[in-house]
């Protein structure tokens, strides 16, 4: 059986629809060998309803650890999806390092005070070129921060289908180079298929750049409900193989290994 993982899933500890337990049978049904939970954690901002309250971190970690100890047929990992904010690197690193996690996904949802994925109105009246540049700058800073193991949906700014006026290839090239330099993994996030952009993150046109820069990959569903665990994974792995990837990153207590797929 091909070894497959899904490290990006949200349960009711943040904005997912079901308890962690409910994700196990669908994961087994689609042949996954490991799953990991990655609840939203946004520090330094007022708590929003899609985020886990930081006071619940310990109960979340304990819950996933108990689930792991009581589950034999699939490996269960504990992760977080943490919002990156430039200028907060030292505090973030100190706090996150103290947590017993298997991996940390660093994501950029906010540009300024607003999130780029809440609705298309965020984009109205703004320079799309400048938004793409700012988004990639922030994701690059996240990759260079050394805080994260995986960078989440690295071009989420595509979500509503807005495109810059010039070819964004140099933005991807620069980002992939920074990811390689700072030894961080990118995810092929299949959830973009369920969003207005209707395709994976990152843009499949630029996947070859991550391959050429030798950035390790993992495939994640970003499932917010059990039915979406491992969704579109056959297509995702086929695409990665086509581009030339042969291995994917796996994590245990923040140690990364590569396994063939
Ligand atoms: Zn996200
Ligand atoms: Zn997510």
Tab-separated table of C-alpha atoms and ligand atoms in Angstrom:
chain	number	residue	atom	x	y	z
A	1	UNK	CA	0.000	0.000	0.000
A	2	UNK	CA	1.257	3.507	-0.791
A	3	UNK	CA	2.077	5.487	2.324
A	4	UNK	CA	-0.140	8.538	2.521
A	5	UNK	CA	-0.708	11.159	5.188
A	6	UNK	CA	-3.123	14.019	5.747
A	7	UNK	CA	-1.718	16.540	8.207
A	8	UNK	CA	-4.121	19.414	7.678
A	9	UNK	CA	-7.531	18.818	9.272
A	10	UNK	CA	-9.783	20.932	11.478
A	11	UNK	CA	-12.101	19.520	14.135
A	12	UNK	CA	-14.524	21.217	16.524
A	13	UNK	CA	-11.491	22.394	18.514
A	14	UNK	CA	-11.389	25.184	15.891
A	15	UNK	CA	-13.732	25.600	12.913
A	16	UNK	CA	-14.194	21.980	11.832
A	17	UNK	CA	-17.661	20.434	11.932
A	18	UNK	CA	-16.894	17.171	13.750
A	19	UNK	CA	-14.964	15.757	16.676
A	20	UNK	CA	-11.471	14.365	15.984
A	21	UNK	CA	-12.760	10.786	16.435
A	22	UNK	CA	-15.054	11.194	13.434
A	23	UNK	CA	-12.130	11.684	11.047
A	24	UNK	CA	-10.631	8.247	11.609
A	25	UNK	CA	-12.940	5.972	9.621
A	26	UNK	CA	-12.968	8.186	6.510
A	27	UNK	CA	-9.162	8.363	6.723
A	28	UNK	CA	-8.956	4.565	6.831
A	29	UNK	CA	-11.492	4.289	4.021
A	30	UNK	CA	-9.284	6.310	1.703
A	31	UNK	CA	-6.170	4.375	2.625
A	32	UNK	CA	-4.290	6.919	4.734
A	33	UNK	CA	-1.516	5.688	7.016
A	34	UNK	CA	-1.323	8.826	9.155
A	35	UNK	CA	-3.541	11.754	9.930
A	36	UNK	CA	-2.826	14.889	11.901
A	37	UNK	CA	-4.995	17.629	13.343
A	38	UNK	CA	-4.010	21.249	12.765
A	39	UNK	CA	-6.436	23.526	14.552
A	40	UNK	CA	-6.349	27.232	13.774
A	41	UNK	CA	-4.372	29.255	16.299
A	42	UNK	CA	-4.125	33.021	15.821
A	43	UNK	CA	-2.050	34.772	18.448
A	44	UNK	CA	-1.879	38.586	18.833
A	45	UNK	CA	-5.383	39.190	17.453
A	46	UNK	CA	-8.836	39.225	18.985
A	47	UNK	CA	-10.308	35.754	19.045
A	48	UNK	CA	-12.465	35.001	15.995
A	49	UNK	CA	-14.932	32.146	15.723
A	50	UNK	CA	-12.726	30.125	13.334
A	51	UNK	CA	-9.907	29.995	15.880
A	52	UNK	CA	-9.169	27.816	18.847
A	53	UNK	CA	-9.050	29.795	22.061
A	54	UNK	CA	-5.425	29.536	23.279
A	55	UNK	CA	-6.717	28.577	26.738
A	56	UNK	CA	-7.904	25.309	25.171
A	57	UNK	CA	-4.487	24.299	23.826
A	58	UNK	CA	-3.732	21.812	26.606
A	59	UNK	CA	-7.093	20.109	26.411
A	60	UNK	CA	-6.724	19.896	22.618
A	61	UNK	CA	-3.272	18.332	22.856
A	62	UNK	CA	-4.420	15.925	25.580
A	63	UNK	CA	-7.475	14.960	23.557
A	64	UNK	CA	-5.426	14.105	20.457
A	65	UNK	CA	-2.845	12.224	22.528
A	66	UNK	CA	-5.574	10.118	24.142
A	67	UNK	CA	-7.102	9.431	20.743
A	68	UNK	CA	-3.693	8.370	19.447
A	69	UNK	CA	-3.117	6.054	22.417
A	70	UNK	CA	-6.485	4.404	21.799
A	71	UNK	CA	-6.144	3.985	18.036
A	72	UNK	CA	-4.130	1.116	16.541
A	73	UNK	CA	-4.912	1.087	12.846
A	74	UNK	CA	-3.726	4.566	11.879
A	75	UNK	CA	-1.071	6.940	13.233
A	76	UNK	CA	-2.409	10.150	14.703
A	77	UNK	CA	-0.330	13.317	14.907
A	78	UNK	CA	-0.804	16.546	16.805
A	79	UNK	CA	-0.286	19.759	14.891
A	80	UNK	CA	-1.446	23.343	14.668
A	81	UNK	CA	-2.107	25.760	11.838
A	82	UNK	CA	-0.724	29.033	13.169
A	83	UNK	CA	-1.162	32.460	11.615
A	84	UNK	CA	2.125	34.150	10.879
A	85	UNK	CA	2.630	37.812	11.771
A	86	UNK	CA	5.822	39.623	10.861
A	87	UNK	CA	7.508	41.248	13.859
A	88	UNK	CA	6.169	38.611	16.290
A	89	UNK	CA	8.683	35.891	15.389
A	90	UNK	CA	10.528	35.759	18.721
A	91	UNK	CA	7.386	35.498	20.879
A	92	UNK	CA	5.784	32.987	18.519
A	93	UNK	CA	8.855	30.800	18.438
A	94	UNK	CA	9.224	30.818	22.229
A	95	UNK	CA	5.564	29.909	22.777
A	96	UNK	CA	5.220	27.286	20.050
A	97	UNK	CA	8.501	25.558	20.896
A	98	UNK	CA	7.150	24.783	24.353
A	99	UNK	CA	4.230	22.728	22.986
A	100	UNK	CA	4.456	18.943	22.473
A	101	UNK	CA	3.533	18.885	18.778
A	102	UNK	CA	4.491	16.702	15.824
A	103	UNK	CA	4.534	19.611	13.369
A	104	UNK	CA	3.425	23.225	12.966
A	105	UNK	CA	1.845	24.567	9.794
A	106	UNK	CA	2.501	28.266	9.253
A	107	UNK	CA	-0.185	30.024	7.250
A	108	UNK	CA	-0.910	33.549	6.142
A	109	UNK	CA	-4.622	34.378	6.275
A	110	UNK	CA	-4.316	38.036	7.285
A	111	UNK	CA	-3.049	40.912	5.182
A	112	UNK	CA	-3.360	43.806	7.601
A	113	UNK	CA	-6.468	43.522	9.749
A	114	UNK	CA	-8.492	41.418	7.298
A	115	UNK	CA	-8.237	37.846	6.067
A	116	UNK	CA	-7.791	37.196	2.359
A	117	UNK	CA	-10.171	34.222	2.335
A	118	UNK	CA	-13.265	35.660	4.059
A	119	UNK	CA	-14.876	37.085	0.905
A	120	UNK	CA	-14.128	38.640	-2.496
A	121	UNK	CA	-14.944	42.134	-1.148
A	122	UNK	CA	-11.456	42.192	0.393
A	123	UNK	CA	-10.065	42.497	-3.156
A	124	UNK	CA	-12.402	45.187	-4.449
A	125	UNK	CA	-10.714	48.503	-5.231
A	126	UNK	CA	-7.255	47.148	-4.412
A	127	UNK	CA	-4.259	46.546	-6.674
A	128	UNK	CA	-4.192	42.796	-7.256
A	129	UNK	CA	-0.511	43.028	-8.229
A	130	UNK	CA	0.284	44.608	-4.891
A	131	UNK	CA	-1.839	42.099	-2.975
A	132	UNK	CA	0.012	39.195	-4.604
A	133	UNK	CA	3.371	40.794	-3.780
A	134	UNK	CA	2.378	41.454	-0.159
A	135	UNK	CA	0.986	37.965	0.236
A	136	UNK	CA	4.104	36.289	-1.130
A	137	UNK	CA	6.307	38.581	1.001
A	138	UNK	CA	4.443	37.510	4.113
A	139	UNK	CA	4.553	33.798	3.216
A	140	UNK	CA	8.279	34.148	2.464
A	141	UNK	CA	8.839	35.738	5.876
A	142	UNK	CA	6.917	32.862	7.464
A	143	UNK	CA	9.120	30.353	5.648
A	144	UNK	CA	12.280	32.200	6.692
A	145	UNK	CA	11.197	32.538	10.331
A	146	UNK	CA	12.282	29.044	11.317
A	147	UNK	CA	9.079	28.669	13.337
A	148	UNK	CA	7.226	26.292	11.022
A	149	UNK	CA	7.657	22.807	9.596
A	150	UNK	CA	5.113	23.206	6.789
A	151	UNK	CA	3.846	26.282	4.951
A	152	UNK	CA	0.070	26.101	4.426
A	153	UNK	CA	-1.681	26.971	1.140
A	154	UNK	CA	1.186	29.200	-0.011
A	155	UNK	CA	-0.862	31.056	-2.644
A	156	UNK	CA	-4.209	31.359	-0.851
A	157	UNK	CA	-4.399	34.844	-2.397
A	158	UNK	CA	-5.690	33.039	-5.537
A	159	UNK	CA	-8.822	31.927	-3.670
A	160	UNK	CA	-11.331	34.155	-5.471
A	161	UNK	CA	-9.709	33.823	-8.870
A	162	UNK	CA	-8.067	37.254	-9.039
A	163	UNK	CA	-4.870	37.191	-11.099
A	164	UNK	CA	-1.982	39.652	-11.227
A	165	UNK	CA	-1.360	41.541	-14.473
A	166	UNK	CA	2.113	39.993	-14.939
A	167	UNK	CA	3.223	36.374	-14.843
A	168	UNK	CA	3.642	35.569	-11.106
A	169	UNK	CA	6.344	32.955	-11.815
A	170	UNK	CA	9.134	35.045	-10.165
A	171	UNK	CA	7.085	35.215	-6.938
A	172	UNK	CA	6.884	31.414	-6.847
A	173	UNK	CA	10.582	31.044	-7.719
A	174	UNK	CA	11.655	33.366	-4.914
A	175	UNK	CA	9.340	31.704	-2.393
A	176	UNK	CA	10.463	28.180	-3.311
A	177	UNK	CA	14.087	29.255	-2.981
A	178	UNK	CA	13.441	30.662	0.507
A	179	UNK	CA	11.604	27.495	1.526
A	180	UNK	CA	14.562	25.391	0.429
A	181	UNK	CA	17.082	27.645	2.162
A	182	UNK	CA	15.118	27.523	5.415
A	183	UNK	CA	14.354	23.822	5.149
A	184	UNK	CA	10.580	24.055	5.249
A	185	UNK	CA	7.994	21.858	3.520
A	186	UNK	CA	5.211	23.100	1.252
A	187	UNK	CA	1.816	21.437	1.063
A	188	UNK	CA	-0.225	20.537	-1.956
A	189	UNK	CA	-3.525	21.647	-0.441
A	190	UNK	CA	-6.470	19.973	-2.159
A	191	UNK	CA	-9.143	22.117	-0.473
A	192	UNK	CA	-8.762	24.842	-3.104
A	193	UNK	CA	-10.892	22.550	-5.268
A	194	UNK	CA	-13.832	23.303	-2.955
A	195	UNK	CA	-13.272	27.067	-3.067
A	196	UNK	CA	-14.005	29.603	-5.852
A	197	UNK	CA	-10.542	29.140	-7.425
A	198	UNK	CA	-11.531	25.475	-7.968
A	199	UNK	CA	-7.989	24.097	-8.015
A	200	UNK	CA	-5.218	23.075	-5.638
A	201	UNK	CA	-2.808	25.393	-3.841
A	202	UNK	CA	-0.215	26.109	-5.070
A	203	UNK	CA	-1.098	26.774	-8.682
A	204	UNK	CA	-0.290	23.534	-10.544
A	205	UNK	CA	1.419	25.575	-13.271
A	206	UNK	CA	4.220	26.396	-10.842
A	207	UNK	CA	4.650	23.060	-9.055
A	208	UNK	CA	7.704	22.336	-11.200
A	209	UNK	CA	9.442	25.294	-9.529
A	210	UNK	CA	9.147	23.677	-6.100
A	211	UNK	CA	10.515	20.480	-7.628
A	212	UNK	CA	13.441	22.274	-9.285
A	213	UNK	CA	14.254	24.065	-6.034
A	214	UNK	CA	14.036	20.705	-4.251
A	215	UNK	CA	11.448	21.772	-1.669
A	216	UNK	CA	9.918	18.773	0.160
A	217	UNK	CA	6.168	18.319	-0.186
A	218	UNK	CA	3.225	16.802	1.637
A	219	UNK	CA	-0.366	16.421	0.451
A	220	UNK	CA	-3.061	17.829	2.722
A	221	UNK	CA	-6.834	18.112	2.477
A	222	UNK	CA	-7.433	21.042	4.881
A	223	UNK	CA	-10.630	19.132	5.710
A	224	UNK	CA	-13.163	20.907	7.900
A	225	UNK	CA	-15.475	17.879	7.846
A	226	UNK	CA	-14.822	14.127	7.823
A	227	UNK	CA	-16.099	13.653	4.261
A	228	UNK	CA	-13.192	15.738	2.956
A	229	UNK	CA	-10.317	13.831	4.550
A	230	UNK	CA	-7.974	12.675	1.800
A	231	UNK	CA	-10.177	14.327	-0.821
A	232	UNK	CA	-8.687	14.440	-4.361
A	233	UNK	CA	-5.519	12.690	-3.131
A	234	UNK	CA	-5.270	10.285	-6.111
A	235	UNK	CA	-5.192	13.260	-8.431
A	236	UNK	CA	-2.784	15.169	-6.178
A	237	UNK	CA	-0.243	12.335	-6.017
A	238	UNK	CA	-0.546	11.735	-9.742
A	239	UNK	CA	0.165	15.411	-10.349
A	240	UNK	CA	3.195	15.354	-8.037
A	241	UNK	CA	4.551	12.241	-9.750
A	242	UNK	CA	4.056	13.874	-13.126
A	243	UNK	CA	6.086	16.888	-11.978
A	244	UNK	CA	8.860	14.586	-10.712
A	245	UNK	CA	8.303	14.295	-6.971
A	246	UNK	CA	9.000	10.819	-5.587
A	247	UNK	CA	9.006	11.404	-1.826
A	248	UNK	CA	6.927	13.224	0.745
A	249	UNK	CA	7.609	14.578	4.199
A	250	UNK	CA	6.393	12.873	7.361
A	251	UNK	CA	6.677	14.247	10.889
A	252	UNK	CA	7.060	12.838	14.369
A	253	UNK	CA	7.709	15.197	17.309
A	254	UNK	CA	8.887	17.881	14.893
A	255	UNK	CA	11.452	15.588	13.270
A	256	UNK	CA	11.021	15.301	9.515
A	257	UNK	CA	11.656	12.269	7.366
A	258	UNK	CA	11.006	11.571	3.711
A	259	UNK	CA	9.136	8.498	2.516
A	260	UNK	CA	8.629	7.375	-1.096
A	261	UNK	CA	5.199	7.473	-2.642
B	1	LIG	ZN1	-5.567	27.993	6.379
B	2	LIG	ZN1	-6.568	24.938	7.463
